Tab-separated table of N, CA, C and O in Angstrom:
chain	number	residue	atom	x	y	z
A	1	GLN	N	0.861	-0.990	-0.251
A	1	GLN	CA	0.069	-0.092	-0.171
A	1	GLN	C	0.735	1.301	0.115
A	1	GLN	O	1.773	1.250	1.020
A	2	VAL	N	0.671	2.152	-0.983
A	2	VAL	CA	1.055	3.384	-0.900
A	2	VAL	C	0.904	3.797	0.644
A	2	VAL	O	-0.224	4.276	0.837
A	3	GLN	N	1.992	5.028	0.568
A	3	GLN	CA	1.953	6.056	1.639
A	3	GLN	C	2.095	7.023	0.928
A	3	GLN	O	3.641	7.131	0.232
A	4	LEU	N	1.817	8.189	1.281
A	4	LEU	CA	2.110	10.169	1.067
A	4	LEU	C	2.143	10.493	1.978
A	4	LEU	O	1.427	10.558	2.812
A	5	VAL	N	4.072	10.864	1.789
A	5	VAL	CA	3.468	12.378	3.005
A	5	VAL	C	3.986	13.588	2.864
A	5	VAL	O	4.890	13.693	1.765
A	6	GLU	N	2.901	14.390	3.414
A	6	GLU	CA	3.806	15.939	2.687
A	6	GLU	C	4.207	16.596	3.413
A	6	GLU	O	4.308	16.106	4.635
A	7	SER	N	4.830	17.704	3.023
A	7	SER	CA	5.770	18.493	3.769
A	7	SER	C	5.586	20.329	3.050
A	7	SER	O	5.539	19.994	1.577
A	8	GLY	N	6.697	20.726	3.491
A	8	GLY	CA	6.441	22.258	3.059
A	8	GLY	C	4.802	23.319	3.673
A	8	GLY	O	5.496	24.180	3.071
A	9	GLY	N	4.548	23.152	4.604
A	9	GLY	CA	3.299	23.829	5.090
A	9	GLY	C	4.067	24.746	6.110
A	9	GLY	O	5.333	24.138	6.601
A	10	GLY	N	3.751	26.041	6.657
A	10	GLY	CA	3.694	26.834	7.175
A	10	GLY	C	2.934	27.575	7.576
A	10	GLY	O	2.346	28.236	6.821
A	11	LEU	N	3.516	29.393	8.208
A	11	LEU	CA	2.648	29.955	8.543
A	11	LEU	C	3.114	30.886	7.248
A	11	LEU	O	4.891	30.892	6.884
A	12	VAL	N	2.756	32.019	6.377
A	12	VAL	CA	3.672	32.955	4.590
A	12	VAL	C	2.315	34.039	5.216
A	12	VAL	O	1.382	33.698	5.701
A	13	GLN	N	2.534	35.409	5.163
A	13	GLN	CA	2.082	36.618	4.769
A	13	GLN	C	1.552	36.270	3.857
A	13	GLN	O	1.923	35.796	2.323
A	14	THR	N	0.588	37.067	3.338
A	14	THR	CA	-0.218	37.520	2.091
A	14	THR	C	0.425	37.956	0.718
A	14	THR	O	1.408	39.124	1.198
A	15	GLY	N	0.332	37.294	-0.153
A	15	GLY	CA	1.066	37.256	-1.021
A	15	GLY	C	2.657	36.714	-1.344
A	15	GLY	O	3.341	36.943	-2.297
A	16	GLY	N	2.835	36.007	-0.326
A	16	GLY	CA	4.153	35.193	-0.525
A	16	GLY	C	4.027	34.292	-1.013
A	16	GLY	O	2.956	33.781	-1.637
A	17	SER	N	4.533	33.411	-0.673
A	17	SER	CA	4.991	31.320	-1.621
A	17	SER	C	4.933	30.518	-1.055
A	17	SER	O	5.902	30.581	0.121
A	18	LEU	N	4.998	29.650	-1.096
A	18	LEU	CA	5.595	27.659	-0.446
A	18	LEU	C	4.698	27.437	-1.492
A	18	LEU	O	4.881	26.772	-2.630
A	19	ARG	N	5.962	25.756	-1.136
A	19	ARG	CA	6.340	24.276	-2.174
A	19	ARG	C	5.752	23.910	-1.366
A	19	ARG	O	6.856	23.394	-0.318
A	20	LEU	N	4.813	23.235	-1.744
A	20	LEU	CA	4.135	21.566	-0.923
A	20	LEU	C	4.833	20.295	-1.394
A	20	LEU	O	4.753	20.606	-2.880
A	21	SER	N	5.630	19.535	-0.823
A	21	SER	CA	5.596	18.275	-1.637
A	21	SER	C	4.859	16.690	-0.905
A	21	SER	O	4.588	17.017	0.132
A	22	CYS	N	4.867	16.252	-1.271
A	22	CYS	CA	4.682	14.748	-1.411
A	22	CYS	C	5.189	14.001	-1.671
A	22	CYS	O	5.012	13.345	-2.826
A	23	ALA	N	5.717	13.171	-0.959
A	23	ALA	CA	6.452	12.162	-1.234
A	23	ALA	C	6.131	10.648	-1.428
A	23	ALA	O	5.219	10.389	-0.014
A	24	ALA	N	5.939	9.769	-1.977
A	24	ALA	CA	5.152	8.629	-1.853
A	24	ALA	C	6.191	7.302	-2.206
A	24	ALA	O	7.260	7.441	-2.406
A	25	SER	N	5.631	6.348	-1.035
A	25	SER	CA	6.626	5.706	-0.747
A	25	SER	C	5.902	3.557	-0.597
A	25	SER	O	4.292	3.779	-0.183
A	26	GLY	N	6.190	2.862	-0.949
A	26	GLY	CA	5.609	1.913	-0.447
A	26	GLY	C	4.192	1.297	-1.749
A	26	GLY	O	3.871	0.201	-1.549
A	27	GLY	N	4.790	1.802	-2.876
A	27	GLY	CA	3.532	1.414	-3.775
A	27	GLY	C	3.958	2.553	-5.281
A	27	GLY	O	4.250	2.970	-5.557
A	28	SER	N	3.121	1.748	-6.311
A	28	SER	CA	3.112	2.545	-7.450
A	28	SER	C	2.737	4.023	-7.397
A	28	SER	O	1.791	4.466	-6.581
A	29	PHE	N	3.807	4.656	-8.134
A	29	PHE	CA	3.126	6.201	-8.126
A	29	PHE	C	3.207	6.575	-9.461
A	29	PHE	O	2.433	7.645	-10.033
A	30	SER	N	4.063	6.312	-10.014
A	30	SER	CA	4.384	6.835	-11.740
A	30	SER	C	3.608	7.295	-12.521
A	30	SER	O	3.466	7.115	-13.446
A	31	THR	N	2.441	6.075	-12.220
A	31	THR	CA	1.351	5.439	-13.627
A	31	THR	C	0.212	5.378	-13.005
A	31	THR	O	-0.792	5.540	-13.793
A	32	TYR	N	0.269	6.936	-12.509
A	32	TYR	CA	-1.084	6.896	-11.459
A	32	TYR	C	-1.009	8.589	-11.056
A	32	TYR	O	-0.048	9.546	-11.135
A	33	THR	N	-2.385	9.684	-11.497
A	33	THR	CA	-2.701	11.147	-11.281
A	33	THR	C	-2.543	10.588	-9.934
A	33	THR	O	-3.366	10.046	-9.215
A	34	MET	N	-2.084	12.298	-9.904
A	34	MET	CA	-1.664	12.560	-8.277
A	34	MET	C	-2.778	14.495	-8.155
A	34	MET	O	-3.004	14.930	-9.421
A	35	ALA	N	-3.110	14.402	-6.905
A	35	ALA	CA	-3.998	15.804	-6.754
A	35	ALA	C	-3.416	16.055	-5.454
A	35	ALA	O	-3.421	15.669	-5.026
A	36	TRP	N	-3.918	17.437	-5.520
A	36	TRP	CA	-3.567	18.151	-3.881
A	36	TRP	C	-5.493	18.515	-3.506
A	36	TRP	O	-5.383	19.579	-5.083
A	37	PHE	N	-5.821	18.298	-2.455
A	37	PHE	CA	-6.752	19.391	-2.605
A	37	PHE	C	-6.444	19.385	-0.492
A	37	PHE	O	-5.573	19.615	-0.167
A	38	ARG	N	-7.699	20.592	-0.156
A	38	ARG	CA	-7.690	21.232	1.040
A	38	ARG	C	-8.712	21.395	1.828
A	38	ARG	O	-9.596	21.145	1.057
A	39	GLN	N	-8.582	21.335	2.790
A	39	GLN	CA	-9.552	21.575	3.702
A	39	GLN	C	-9.246	22.293	4.610
A	39	GLN	O	-8.587	22.644	5.637
A	40	ALA	N	-10.534	23.897	4.357
A	40	ALA	CA	-10.556	24.411	5.842
A	40	ALA	C	-11.045	24.144	6.898
A	40	ALA	O	-12.395	23.656	6.390
A	41	PRO	N	-11.281	25.189	8.376
A	41	PRO	CA	-11.928	24.798	8.799
A	41	PRO	C	-13.534	25.447	8.893
A	41	PRO	O	-13.919	26.183	8.489
A	42	GLY	N	-14.262	23.702	9.388
A	42	GLY	CA	-15.841	24.142	9.207
A	42	GLY	C	-16.042	23.709	7.274
A	42	GLY	O	-16.808	24.478	7.212
A	43	LYS	N	-15.442	23.638	6.413
A	43	LYS	CA	-15.630	23.336	5.207
A	43	LYS	C	-14.909	21.891	5.443
A	43	LYS	O	-14.187	21.401	5.752
A	44	GLU	N	-16.133	21.987	3.664
A	44	GLU	CA	-15.688	20.454	2.708
A	44	GLU	C	-14.314	20.418	2.786
A	44	GLU	O	-13.773	21.257	2.125
A	45	ARG	N	-13.687	19.429	1.958
A	45	ARG	CA	-12.309	19.483	1.547
A	45	ARG	C	-12.735	19.560	-0.157
A	45	ARG	O	-13.517	18.928	-0.577
A	46	GLU	N	-11.754	20.379	-0.347
A	46	GLU	CA	-12.234	20.901	-2.142
A	46	GLU	C	-10.421	20.507	-2.907
A	46	GLU	O	-9.732	20.528	-1.981
A	47	PHE	N	-11.127	20.480	-3.767
A	47	PHE	CA	-9.748	19.857	-4.765
A	47	PHE	C	-9.243	21.670	-5.159
A	47	PHE	O	-9.741	22.557	-6.240
A	48	VAL	N	-7.680	21.055	-5.037
A	48	VAL	CA	-7.214	22.302	-5.784
A	48	VAL	C	-6.366	21.799	-7.280
A	48	VAL	O	-6.286	22.522	-7.987
A	49	ALA	N	-5.540	21.065	-7.173
A	49	ALA	CA	-4.925	20.442	-8.814
A	49	ALA	C	-5.131	19.244	-8.686
A	49	ALA	O	-4.301	18.645	-8.182
A	50	ARG	N	-4.153	18.537	-9.538
A	50	ARG	CA	-4.363	17.751	-10.136
A	50	ARG	C	-3.409	17.235	-11.416
A	50	ARG	O	-3.442	17.992	-12.351
A	51	ILE	N	-3.075	16.057	-11.178
A	51	ILE	CA	-1.839	15.889	-12.662
A	51	ILE	C	-1.811	14.800	-12.866
A	51	ILE	O	-2.211	13.850	-12.362
A	52	SER	N	-2.073	14.166	-14.171
A	52	SER	CA	-2.026	13.149	-15.265
A	52	SER	C	-0.620	12.392	-14.710
A	52	SER	O	0.656	12.979	-14.164
A	53	TRP	N	-0.559	10.949	-15.196
A	53	TRP	CA	0.682	10.189	-14.453
A	53	TRP	C	1.546	10.612	-15.263
A	53	TRP	O	3.083	10.409	-15.012
A	54	THR	N	1.776	11.249	-16.531
A	54	THR	CA	3.169	11.586	-16.972
A	54	THR	C	3.329	12.792	-17.121
A	54	THR	O	4.464	13.368	-16.977
A	55	GLY	N	2.561	13.548	-16.212
A	55	GLY	CA	2.507	14.539	-15.813
A	55	GLY	C	2.446	16.092	-17.220
A	55	GLY	O	2.501	17.312	-17.306
A	56	GLY	N	1.717	15.367	-18.206
A	56	GLY	CA	1.376	15.976	-19.615
A	56	GLY	C	0.480	17.299	-19.019
A	56	GLY	O	-0.149	18.146	-20.101
A	57	SER	N	-0.537	16.581	-18.916
A	57	SER	CA	-1.889	17.287	-18.367
A	57	SER	C	-2.151	18.094	-16.681
A	57	SER	O	-2.118	16.920	-16.400
A	58	THR	N	-3.083	18.760	-16.936
A	58	THR	CA	-3.069	19.673	-15.346
A	58	THR	C	-4.247	19.952	-15.341
A	58	THR	O	-4.653	20.511	-15.996
A	59	TYR	N	-4.845	20.166	-14.137
A	59	TYR	CA	-6.576	20.811	-14.319
A	59	TYR	C	-6.099	21.671	-13.056
A	59	TYR	O	-6.007	21.233	-11.569
A	60	TYR	N	-6.851	22.661	-12.532
A	60	TYR	CA	-6.360	23.988	-11.406
A	60	TYR	C	-8.126	24.455	-10.727
A	60	TYR	O	-8.797	24.192	-11.955
A	61	ALA	N	-8.409	23.954	-9.749
A	61	ALA	CA	-9.818	24.923	-9.061
A	61	ALA	C	-9.485	26.608	-9.752
A	61	ALA	O	-8.264	27.095	-9.762
A	62	ASP	N	-10.764	26.836	-10.603
A	62	ASP	CA	-10.854	28.243	-10.460
A	62	ASP	C	-10.035	29.179	-9.688
A	62	ASP	O	-9.490	30.340	-9.992
A	63	SER	N	-10.376	28.711	-8.268
A	63	SER	CA	-9.793	29.638	-7.391
A	63	SER	C	-8.044	29.809	-7.515
A	63	SER	O	-7.328	30.888	-6.510
A	64	VAL	N	-7.495	28.633	-7.700
A	64	VAL	CA	-6.117	29.156	-7.734
A	64	VAL	C	-5.295	28.734	-8.865
A	64	VAL	O	-4.109	29.366	-8.416
A	65	LYS	N	-5.858	28.653	-9.994
A	65	LYS	CA	-5.622	29.716	-11.373
A	65	LYS	C	-4.874	29.851	-10.806
A	65	LYS	O	-5.362	31.378	-11.118
A	66	GLY	N	-3.683	30.024	-12.165
A	66	GLY	CA	-2.813	31.257	-12.160
A	66	GLY	C	-1.466	31.557	-11.346
A	66	GLY	O	-0.676	32.360	-11.179
A	67	ARG	N	-1.734	31.282	-9.680
A	67	ARG	CA	-1.416	30.883	-8.848
A	67	ARG	C	-0.483	30.111	-8.626
A	67	ARG	O	0.367	30.592	-7.578
A	68	PHE	N	-0.856	28.986	-8.515
A	68	PHE	CA	-0.614	28.000	-8.386
A	68	PHE	C	0.146	26.746	-9.431
A	68	PHE	O	-0.636	27.423	-10.614
A	69	THR	N	0.904	26.288	-9.566
A	69	THR	CA	1.048	24.890	-10.479
A	69	THR	C	1.588	23.393	-9.542
A	69	THR	O	2.524	23.336	-8.393
A	70	ILE	N	0.893	22.381	-10.251
A	70	ILE	CA	1.613	21.441	-9.497
A	70	ILE	C	2.077	20.632	-10.779
A	70	ILE	O	1.986	21.040	-11.898
A	71	SER	N	3.436	19.866	-9.493
A	71	SER	CA	4.349	18.965	-11.182
A	71	SER	C	4.348	17.811	-10.659
A	71	SER	O	4.470	18.143	-9.235
A	72	ARG	N	5.200	17.378	-10.551
A	72	ARG	CA	5.658	15.759	-10.301
A	72	ARG	C	7.396	15.678	-10.991
A	72	ARG	O	7.325	15.529	-11.788
A	73	ASP	N	7.809	14.283	-9.460
A	73	ASP	CA	9.010	14.247	-10.584
A	73	ASP	C	9.089	13.160	-10.764
A	73	ASP	O	9.138	11.856	-8.998
A	74	ASN	N	8.865	11.858	-11.355
A	74	ASN	CA	8.464	10.306	-11.275
A	74	ASN	C	8.896	9.329	-11.058
A	74	ASN	O	9.467	8.455	-9.783
A	75	ALA	N	10.957	10.228	-10.992
A	75	ALA	CA	11.936	9.697	-10.210
A	75	ALA	C	12.049	8.881	-9.090
A	75	ALA	O	12.738	8.420	-8.077
A	76	LYS	N	11.696	10.327	-8.700
A	76	LYS	CA	11.356	11.392	-6.724
A	76	LYS	C	10.635	10.384	-6.301
A	76	LYS	O	10.450	10.165	-5.355
A	77	ASN	N	9.254	10.253	-6.987
A	77	ASN	CA	7.832	9.419	-6.627
A	77	ASN	C	7.839	10.576	-5.972
A	77	ASN	O	7.235	10.363	-4.670
A	78	THR	N	7.747	11.867	-6.216
A	78	THR	CA	7.102	12.935	-5.583
A	78	THR	C	6.295	14.123	-6.550
A	78	THR	O	6.482	14.156	-7.755
A	79	VAL	N	5.745	14.740	-5.831
A	79	VAL	CA	4.599	15.538	-6.364
A	79	VAL	C	4.463	16.612	-5.496
A	79	VAL	O	5.111	16.841	-4.434
A	80	TYR	N	4.384	18.090	-6.204
A	80	TYR	CA	4.874	19.497	-5.941
A	80	TYR	C	3.475	20.120	-6.205
A	80	TYR	O	3.107	20.209	-6.609
A	81	LEU	N	3.501	21.146	-5.132
A	81	LEU	CA	2.259	22.063	-5.192
A	81	LEU	C	2.705	23.984	-5.475
A	81	LEU	O	3.408	24.183	-3.928
A	82	GLN	N	3.726	24.127	-5.965
A	82	GLN	CA	4.169	25.269	-5.468
A	82	GLN	C	3.029	26.743	-5.576
A	82	GLN	O	2.302	26.999	-6.625
A	83	MET	N	3.056	27.383	-4.515
A	83	MET	CA	1.992	28.206	-4.560
A	83	MET	C	2.399	29.896	-3.971
A	83	MET	O	3.124	29.585	-3.723
A	84	ASN	N	2.256	30.384	-5.072
A	84	ASN	CA	2.272	32.047	-5.239
A	84	ASN	C	1.006	32.880	-5.039
A	84	ASN	O	0.381	32.297	-5.191
A	85	SER	N	2.074	34.244	-4.974
A	85	SER	CA	0.171	35.201	-4.184
A	85	SER	C	-0.375	34.303	-3.534
A	85	SER	O	-2.117	34.661	-3.661
A	86	LEU	N	-0.159	34.290	-2.397
A	86	LEU	CA	-1.207	33.710	-1.508
A	86	LEU	C	-1.801	34.161	-0.871
A	86	LEU	O	-1.519	35.703	-0.636
A	87	LYS	N	-3.621	33.893	-0.518
A	87	LYS	CA	-4.420	35.067	0.017
A	87	LYS	C	-4.867	34.083	1.343
A	87	LYS	O	-4.316	33.263	1.887
A	88	ARG	N	-5.268	34.914	2.198
A	88	ARG	CA	-6.192	34.254	3.334
A	88	ARG	C	-6.763	33.594	3.316
A	88	ARG	O	-6.432	32.486	3.705
A	89	GLU	N	-7.691	33.182	2.310
A	89	GLU	CA	-8.549	32.715	1.700
A	89	GLU	C	-7.974	30.904	1.677
A	89	GLU	O	-8.697	30.120	1.228
A	90	ASP	N	-6.702	30.952	1.751
A	90	ASP	CA	-6.185	30.055	0.834
A	90	ASP	C	-5.778	28.471	2.480
A	90	ASP	O	-4.924	28.267	1.737
A	91	THR	N	-5.470	29.735	3.421
A	91	THR	CA	-5.300	29.235	4.638
A	91	THR	C	-6.338	27.291	4.916
A	91	THR	O	-7.257	27.639	4.701
A	92	ALA	N	-5.538	26.472	4.468
A	92	ALA	CA	-6.340	25.151	5.156
A	92	ALA	C	-4.879	24.251	5.480
A	92	ALA	O	-4.190	24.202	5.649
A	93	VAL	N	-5.296	23.207	5.800
A	93	VAL	CA	-4.448	22.220	5.620
A	93	VAL	C	-4.872	21.556	4.036
A	93	VAL	O	-5.940	21.015	3.589
A	94	TYR	N	-3.474	21.311	3.668
A	94	TYR	CA	-3.616	20.524	1.985
A	94	TYR	C	-2.913	19.206	2.080
A	94	TYR	O	-2.331	18.488	2.943
A	95	TYR	N	-3.842	18.668	1.682
A	95	TYR	CA	-3.656	16.881	1.579
A	95	TYR	C	-3.571	16.477	-0.289
A	95	TYR	O	-3.839	16.835	-0.494
A	96	CYS	N	-2.345	15.218	-0.276
A	96	CYS	CA	-2.154	15.102	-1.695
A	96	CYS	C	-2.549	13.245	-1.556
A	96	CYS	O	-2.871	12.911	-0.727
A	97	ALA	N	-3.359	13.236	-2.763
A	97	ALA	CA	-3.828	11.916	-2.830
A	97	ALA	C	-3.650	11.543	-4.253
A	97	ALA	O	-3.147	12.693	-5.324
A	98	ARG	N	-3.189	9.868	-4.114
A	98	ARG	CA	-3.183	9.614	-5.663
A	98	ARG	C	-4.243	8.758	-6.020
A	98	ARG	O	-5.422	8.274	-5.449
A	99	ALA	N	-4.767	8.639	-7.521
A	99	ALA	CA	-5.970	8.811	-8.449
A	99	ALA	C	-5.998	6.502	-7.705
A	99	ALA	O	-5.109	5.544	-7.235
A	100	ARG	N	-7.420	6.046	-7.420
A	100	ARG	CA	-7.895	5.093	-7.404
A	100	ARG	C	-7.126	4.173	-8.214
A	100	ARG	O	-6.649	2.533	-7.572
A	101	TYR	N	-6.974	4.517	-9.489
A	101	TYR	CA	-6.327	3.178	-10.772
A	101	TYR	C	-5.596	3.642	-11.496
A	101	TYR	O	-4.843	5.126	-11.507
A	102	GLY	N	-4.815	3.478	-12.163
A	102	GLY	CA	-4.216	3.637	-12.623
A	102	GLY	C	-3.696	4.546	-14.116
A	102	GLY	O	-4.837	5.127	-14.547
A	103	SER	N	-3.129	4.089	-14.939
A	103	SER	CA	-3.236	4.887	-16.001
A	103	SER	C	-4.426	4.658	-17.225
A	103	SER	O	-4.426	3.827	-16.837
A	104	GLY	N	-5.121	5.721	-17.372
A	104	GLY	CA	-6.011	5.649	-18.526
A	104	GLY	C	-6.990	5.995	-17.249
A	104	GLY	O	-8.223	6.131	-18.004
A	105	TYR	N	-7.243	5.844	-16.276
A	105	TYR	CA	-8.200	6.311	-15.375
A	105	TYR	C	-8.006	8.076	-15.169
A	105	TYR	O	-6.811	8.600	-14.591
A	106	ASP	N	-9.142	8.447	-15.221
A	106	ASP	CA	-9.290	9.985	-15.196
A	106	ASP	C	-10.395	10.444	-13.982
A	106	ASP	O	-11.540	10.840	-13.781
A	107	PRO	N	-9.651	10.045	-12.992
A	107	PRO	CA	-10.916	11.035	-12.005
A	107	PRO	C	-10.762	12.329	-11.633
A	107	PRO	O	-9.810	13.059	-12.260
A	108	LYS	N	-11.770	12.937	-11.001
A	108	LYS	CA	-11.734	13.807	-10.700
A	108	LYS	C	-12.300	14.773	-9.376
A	108	LYS	O	-12.319	15.575	-8.968
A	109	SER	N	-13.063	14.043	-8.863
A	109	SER	CA	-13.448	13.939	-7.241
A	109	SER	C	-12.633	13.494	-6.676
A	109	SER	O	-12.205	12.217	-6.687
A	110	ALA	N	-13.082	13.975	-4.785
A	110	ALA	CA	-12.848	13.398	-3.638
A	110	ALA	C	-12.693	11.894	-3.520
A	110	ALA	O	-11.289	11.093	-3.277
A	111	PRO	N	-13.962	10.876	-3.940
A	111	PRO	CA	-14.301	9.478	-3.848
A	111	PRO	C	-13.243	8.905	-5.025
A	111	PRO	O	-13.367	7.568	-4.247
A	112	GLU	N	-12.862	9.815	-5.967
A	112	GLU	CA	-11.959	8.650	-6.891
A	112	GLU	C	-10.453	9.222	-6.401
A	112	GLU	O	-9.694	7.939	-7.175
A	113	PHE	N	-10.140	9.459	-5.502
A	113	PHE	CA	-8.614	9.385	-4.991
A	113	PHE	C	-8.291	9.009	-3.198
A	113	PHE	O	-9.504	8.417	-2.804
A	114	GLY	N	-7.381	7.751	-3.464
A	114	GLY	CA	-7.114	7.010	-2.375
A	114	GLY	C	-5.627	6.253	-2.534
A	114	GLY	O	-6.227	5.541	-3.619
A	115	PRO	N	-5.269	5.919	-1.794
A	115	PRO	CA	-4.850	6.782	-0.598
A	115	PRO	C	-4.844	8.436	-0.367
A	115	PRO	O	-4.633	9.293	-1.492
A	116	TRP	N	-4.600	8.581	0.979
A	116	TRP	CA	-4.584	10.083	1.249
A	116	TRP	C	-3.253	10.142	2.160
A	116	TRP	O	-2.822	9.398	3.027
A	117	GLY	N	-2.259	11.516	2.124
A	117	GLY	CA	-1.414	11.466	2.303
A	117	GLY	C	-2.392	12.399	3.692
A	117	GLY	O	-3.618	12.495	4.226
A	118	GLN	N	-1.563	12.514	5.120
A	118	GLN	CA	-2.173	13.073	6.928
A	118	GLN	C	-2.214	14.772	6.777
A	118	GLN	O	-3.228	14.659	7.489
A	119	GLY	N	-1.422	15.039	5.285
A	119	GLY	CA	-1.694	16.908	5.228
A	119	GLY	C	-0.863	17.903	5.786
A	119	GLY	O	-0.237	17.263	6.539
A	120	THR	N	-1.192	18.670	5.333
A	120	THR	CA	0.579	19.734	5.903
A	120	THR	C	-0.471	20.845	5.949
A	120	THR	O	-0.846	21.846	5.169
A	121	GLN	N	-0.339	21.842	6.927
A	121	GLN	CA	-1.060	23.259	7.343
A	121	GLN	C	-0.220	24.093	6.817
A	121	GLN	O	0.562	24.695	6.909
A	122	VAL	N	-1.179	25.171	5.669
A	122	VAL	CA	-0.904	26.097	5.396
A	122	VAL	C	-1.238	27.084	5.889
A	122	VAL	O	-2.683	27.620	5.855
A	123	THR	N	-0.711	28.278	6.671
A	123	THR	CA	-1.981	29.429	7.199
A	123	THR	C	-0.960	30.665	6.454
A	123	THR	O	0.317	31.008	6.483
A	124	VAL	N	-1.730	31.668	5.898
A	124	VAL	CA	-1.777	32.814	5.426
A	124	VAL	C	-2.535	34.115	5.718
A	124	VAL	O	-3.398	34.245	6.215
A	125	SER	N	-1.468	34.673	6.816
A	125	SER	CA	-2.042	35.851	7.559
A	125	SER	C	-1.390	37.161	6.894
A	125	SER	O	-0.925	37.409	5.909
A	126	SER	N	-2.359	38.016	7.045
A	126	SER	CA	-2.385	39.594	6.663
A	126	SER	C	-1.119	40.085	7.129
A	126	SER	O	-0.772	40.286	8.863
């Protein structure tokens, strides 16, 4: 069973940047779509970005489009989320997740992903 471990969260001021990493171990990574989700206090978990197993296709939530960039390094079994121009409303726990099925599967919503990492806190202050 693959395990996912996020890192890179922290406290940053409005307008600042952070780079999140998600390292996979113990299972398949390179042939699976990967995604980032986030959950703010009192809110539902929401989709942020996803990247195809080749890295050739990416998709973003409207709220982060143009500010966040998802990428992956299959040689390192790692997916990244570069977050620029951060806003207070980006404050949340960020989770990475792997698609439930491998290449050719095009997941879009949270139930189509699993396993999940434990999350990393991102706090944006003014």
